[in-house]
């Protein structure tokens, strides 16, 4: 039997991450040994999505792939991110990992950064959602059976009203025509709690909505303040896993016929 290359999946807990993982598993091309996630060292929340570490762990448990946590310094910069990720990459290199998988769609500067950081270390960047238009990607997501909820939205855009909405056709139709339907430009972030990659739904509850401001340094040396709305997510009592529920196996699956 052919040995598959070992890969790490970079897991945010949201829609595009889940969609890319779904495709990577269905391809049968990789042995995914870990879900790598970044969290704030102080709050224990994921970066941008603000998903509690306890829920990220429950996602990983239901998916059946170990979670590897990278802790970031609160209000750290890109140097802090690069340093901590470098340590994680070196750890996985020692374990024989040769591929890192991401859920980007069309952010070329982001992909270029990943490749510049990882290629010198012998790690290949894989982007399962890359070779399709944004419209094709959202249509494939809607057909995948993955279930996600909006948990973060900026003031300058969808705002508070989007928090808690389920990503379905009605939600996509409600978006302004100038907005990327996948939220690839940061229009919204999500929490994925059910679908074909999970052995059982991730039980969670919401405890309200809160608002935060972030000061971002611009290239010209000035700063700009951005406001974001967040859902206060919390784990709920677990439902017993449904051991009869079909789930995508990691290996031996036929390759997806979707555009990839």
Coordinates of C-alpha atoms in Angstrom, one line a residue:
X1 CA 0.0 0.0 0.0
X2 CA 1.3 3.4 -1.0
X3 CA 2.5 5.6 1.9
X4 CA 0.8 9.0 1.8
X5 CA 2.8 12.2 2.6
X6 CA 2.3 13.5 6.1
X7 CA 0.4 16.8 6.3
X8 CA -0.6 19.3 8.9
X9 CA -3.9 21.1 8.5
X10 CA -4.0 24.7 9.6
X11 CA -7.3 24.8 11.5
X12 CA -9.3 28.0 12.3
X13 CA -12.5 26.3 13.3
X14 CA -14.5 28.2 10.6
X15 CA -16.2 27.7 7.3
X16 CA -13.3 27.8 4.8
X17 CA -11.1 25.8 7.1
X18 CA -13.7 23.1 7.4
X19 CA -14.4 23.2 3.7
X20 CA -10.7 22.8 2.8
X21 CA -10.3 20.0 5.3
X22 CA -13.4 18.2 3.7
X23 CA -11.7 18.4 0.3
X24 CA -8.3 17.4 1.6
X25 CA -9.8 14.3 3.2
X26 CA -11.9 13.4 0.2
X27 CA -8.9 13.6 -2.1
X28 CA -7.2 10.7 -0.3
X29 CA -3.8 12.3 -1.1
X30 CA -2.5 13.1 2.5
X31 CA -2.1 11.5 5.9
X32 CA -3.3 14.5 8.0
X33 CA -1.5 14.0 11.3
X34 CA -2.7 17.2 13.2
X35 CA -4.9 20.2 13.2
X36 CA -2.8 23.2 14.0
X37 CA -4.6 26.1 15.6
X38 CA -3.4 29.5 17.0
X39 CA -4.8 30.9 20.2
X40 CA -4.3 34.0 22.3
X41 CA -2.0 32.9 25.2
X42 CA -4.0 35.0 27.6
X43 CA -7.6 34.6 26.6
X44 CA -7.3 31.0 25.2
X45 CA -9.4 32.2 22.2
X46 CA -8.6 31.6 18.6
X47 CA -7.2 34.5 16.6
X48 CA -9.9 36.6 14.8
X49 CA -12.7 34.0 15.3
X50 CA -12.5 34.1 19.1
X51 CA -13.5 30.4 19.4
X52 CA -12.7 29.1 22.9
X53 CA -9.9 26.5 23.0
X54 CA -12.3 24.0 24.6
X55 CA -14.6 24.2 21.5
X56 CA -11.6 23.9 19.1
X57 CA -10.7 20.7 21.0
X58 CA -14.2 19.4 20.7
X59 CA -14.1 20.0 17.0
X60 CA -10.9 18.0 16.7
X61 CA -12.2 15.2 18.9
X62 CA -15.3 14.9 16.6
X63 CA -13.1 15.1 13.4
X64 CA -10.8 12.5 14.8
X65 CA -7.5 14.3 14.2
X66 CA -5.3 15.5 17.1
X67 CA -5.2 19.2 17.8
X68 CA -1.8 21.0 18.0
X69 CA -2.0 24.4 19.8
X70 CA 0.3 27.3 19.0
X71 CA 0.0 30.0 21.7
X72 CA 0.5 33.6 20.5
X73 CA 1.4 36.6 22.7
X74 CA -1.5 38.9 23.3
X75 CA -1.4 41.8 20.8
X76 CA 1.7 40.3 19.3
X77 CA 3.0 41.2 15.8
X78 CA 3.9 39.3 12.7
X79 CA 7.4 38.6 14.1
X80 CA 5.7 36.9 17.1
X81 CA 3.5 34.8 14.8
X82 CA 6.5 33.8 12.6
X83 CA 8.6 32.8 15.6
X84 CA 5.9 30.6 17.2
X85 CA 4.9 29.1 13.9
X86 CA 8.5 28.4 13.1
X87 CA 8.8 26.3 16.3
X88 CA 5.6 24.4 15.3
X89 CA 7.0 23.7 11.8
X90 CA 10.3 22.4 13.1
X91 CA 8.4 20.1 15.5
X92 CA 6.4 18.6 12.6
X93 CA 9.5 18.4 10.3
X94 CA 11.0 16.1 12.9
X95 CA 7.8 14.0 12.7
X96 CA 8.2 13.6 8.9
X97 CA 5.6 16.2 7.8
X98 CA 6.1 17.5 4.3
X99 CA 2.9 19.4 3.6
X100 CA 0.9 22.2 5.3
X101 CA -2.7 22.6 4.2
X102 CA -4.6 25.9 4.3
X103 CA -8.1 27.2 3.5
X104 CA -7.3 30.3 1.5
X105 CA -9.2 31.0 -1.7
X106 CA -7.7 34.0 -3.6
X107 CA -5.5 36.0 -1.2
X108 CA -2.2 35.9 -3.2
X109 CA -0.2 37.9 -0.7
X110 CA -1.2 35.5 2.1
X111 CA -0.3 32.5 0.0
X112 CA 3.0 34.1 -1.1
X113 CA 3.9 34.7 2.6
X114 CA 3.1 31.1 3.5
X115 CA 5.3 29.8 0.7
X116 CA 8.2 32.1 1.5
X117 CA 8.1 31.0 5.1
X118 CA 7.7 27.3 4.4
X119 CA 9.4 26.4 1.2
X120 CA 13.0 27.0 2.6
X121 CA 12.1 24.5 5.3
X122 CA 11.1 21.8 2.8
X123 CA 7.4 22.2 3.5
X124 CA 4.9 22.4 0.5
X125 CA 1.9 24.6 0.8
X126 CA -1.4 23.0 -0.2
X127 CA -4.6 25.1 -0.9
X128 CA -7.6 22.8 -1.7
X129 CA -9.9 25.8 -2.4
X130 CA -7.6 27.7 -4.6
X131 CA -8.4 26.6 -8.2
X132 CA -12.0 27.8 -8.3
X133 CA -13.9 31.1 -8.4
X134 CA -15.4 32.4 -5.2
X135 CA -18.9 31.6 -6.5
X136 CA -17.9 28.0 -7.2
X137 CA -16.3 27.7 -3.7
X138 CA -19.4 28.9 -1.9
X139 CA -21.7 26.7 -4.0
X140 CA -19.5 23.7 -3.2
X141 CA -19.7 24.6 0.5
X142 CA -23.5 24.9 0.4
X143 CA -23.6 21.4 -1.1
X144 CA -21.1 19.9 1.3
X145 CA -23.4 19.5 4.3
X146 CA -21.1 21.5 6.5
X147 CA -22.9 23.7 9.0
X148 CA -21.5 27.0 10.2
X149 CA -22.6 30.1 12.1
X150 CA -21.3 33.7 11.9
X151 CA -19.4 34.5 15.0
X152 CA -17.4 37.6 14.0
X153 CA -18.3 40.6 11.8
X154 CA -16.7 44.1 11.6
X155 CA -18.5 47.4 12.1
X156 CA -17.7 48.5 8.6
X157 CA -19.8 45.8 6.8
X158 CA -22.3 43.3 8.1
X159 CA -22.0 44.5 11.7
X160 CA -23.9 43.1 14.7
X161 CA -26.9 42.0 12.7
X162 CA -24.9 39.2 11.1
X163 CA -23.9 37.6 14.4
X164 CA -25.6 34.2 14.9
X165 CA -26.7 33.7 11.3
X166 CA -26.3 30.3 9.7
X167 CA -24.4 30.2 6.4
X168 CA -27.1 29.0 4.0
X169 CA -28.5 30.2 0.6
X170 CA -30.6 32.8 2.3
X171 CA -27.6 34.3 4.0
X172 CA -25.6 34.4 0.8
X173 CA -28.4 36.0 -1.1
X174 CA -28.6 38.7 1.5
X175 CA -25.0 39.8 1.1
X176 CA -24.3 43.0 -0.9
X177 CA -23.2 42.2 -4.5
X178 CA -19.8 43.8 -3.8
X179 CA -19.0 41.5 -0.9
X180 CA -17.2 38.2 -1.3
X181 CA -19.7 35.5 -0.5
X182 CA -17.1 33.5 1.3
X183 CA -16.0 36.4 3.5
X184 CA -12.5 36.0 2.2
X185 CA -11.7 39.7 2.7
X186 CA -12.7 39.5 6.4
X187 CA -16.4 40.4 5.9
X188 CA -17.3 37.7 8.5
X189 CA -15.9 34.7 10.3
X190 CA -17.6 31.6 11.4
X191 CA -17.7 28.6 13.7
X192 CA -18.3 25.1 12.1
X193 CA -20.2 22.7 14.3
X194 CA -21.5 19.9 12.1
X195 CA -21.1 18.1 8.7
X196 CA -19.4 15.2 7.0
X197 CA -16.0 15.7 8.6
X198 CA -17.5 15.3 12.1
X199 CA -18.5 12.0 13.8
X200 CA -21.1 14.0 15.9
X201 CA -22.2 17.6 16.1
X202 CA -20.1 19.9 18.4
X203 CA -22.4 21.0 21.2
X204 CA -22.2 24.7 21.9
X205 CA -24.2 27.6 23.2
X206 CA -24.0 31.4 22.9
X207 CA -23.9 33.7 25.9
X208 CA -24.4 37.0 24.2
X209 CA -22.6 39.3 21.9
X210 CA -19.7 41.7 22.7
X211 CA -17.8 44.4 20.9
X212 CA -14.0 45.1 20.7
X213 CA -11.7 47.6 19.1
X214 CA -8.3 46.9 17.5
X215 CA -5.6 49.4 16.6
X216 CA -3.9 48.3 13.4
X217 CA -0.6 49.8 12.2
X218 CA -0.6 50.8 8.5
X219 CA 2.2 50.9 6.0
X220 CA 2.5 54.7 6.2
X221 CA 3.3 54.5 10.0
X222 CA -0.2 55.6 11.1
X223 CA -2.7 53.6 13.0
X224 CA -6.4 52.9 12.3
X225 CA -9.0 51.7 14.8
X226 CA -11.4 48.9 13.7
X227 CA -14.4 47.7 15.6
X228 CA -15.6 44.0 15.6
X229 CA -18.6 42.2 17.0
X230 CA -18.1 38.7 18.5
X231 CA -20.3 35.9 19.7
X232 CA -19.5 34.7 23.3
X233 CA -19.3 31.0 22.4
X234 CA -19.3 28.3 25.1
X235 CA -19.3 24.5 25.2
X236 CA -22.7 22.9 25.9
X237 CA -23.3 19.5 27.4
X238 CA -22.1 16.9 24.9
X239 CA -24.5 14.7 23.1
X240 CA -23.3 11.1 23.0
X241 CA -21.4 10.4 19.7
X242 CA -23.5 8.6 17.0
X243 CA -21.1 5.7 16.2
X244 CA -23.3 4.6 13.3
X245 CA -23.0 8.0 11.5
X246 CA -21.0 7.8 8.3
X247 CA -17.9 10.0 8.1
X248 CA -15.3 10.5 5.4
X249 CA -12.3 8.2 6.0
X250 CA -8.9 9.9 5.8
X251 CA -7.4 7.4 3.3
X252 CA -8.8 5.2 0.6
X253 CA -11.5 7.7 -0.4
X254 CA -12.1 8.5 -4.1
X255 CA -11.0 11.9 -5.2
X256 CA -13.6 14.6 -5.3
X257 CA -15.0 15.5 -8.7
X258 CA -15.6 19.1 -7.5
X259 CA -13.4 21.9 -8.9
X260 CA -10.3 22.0 -6.7

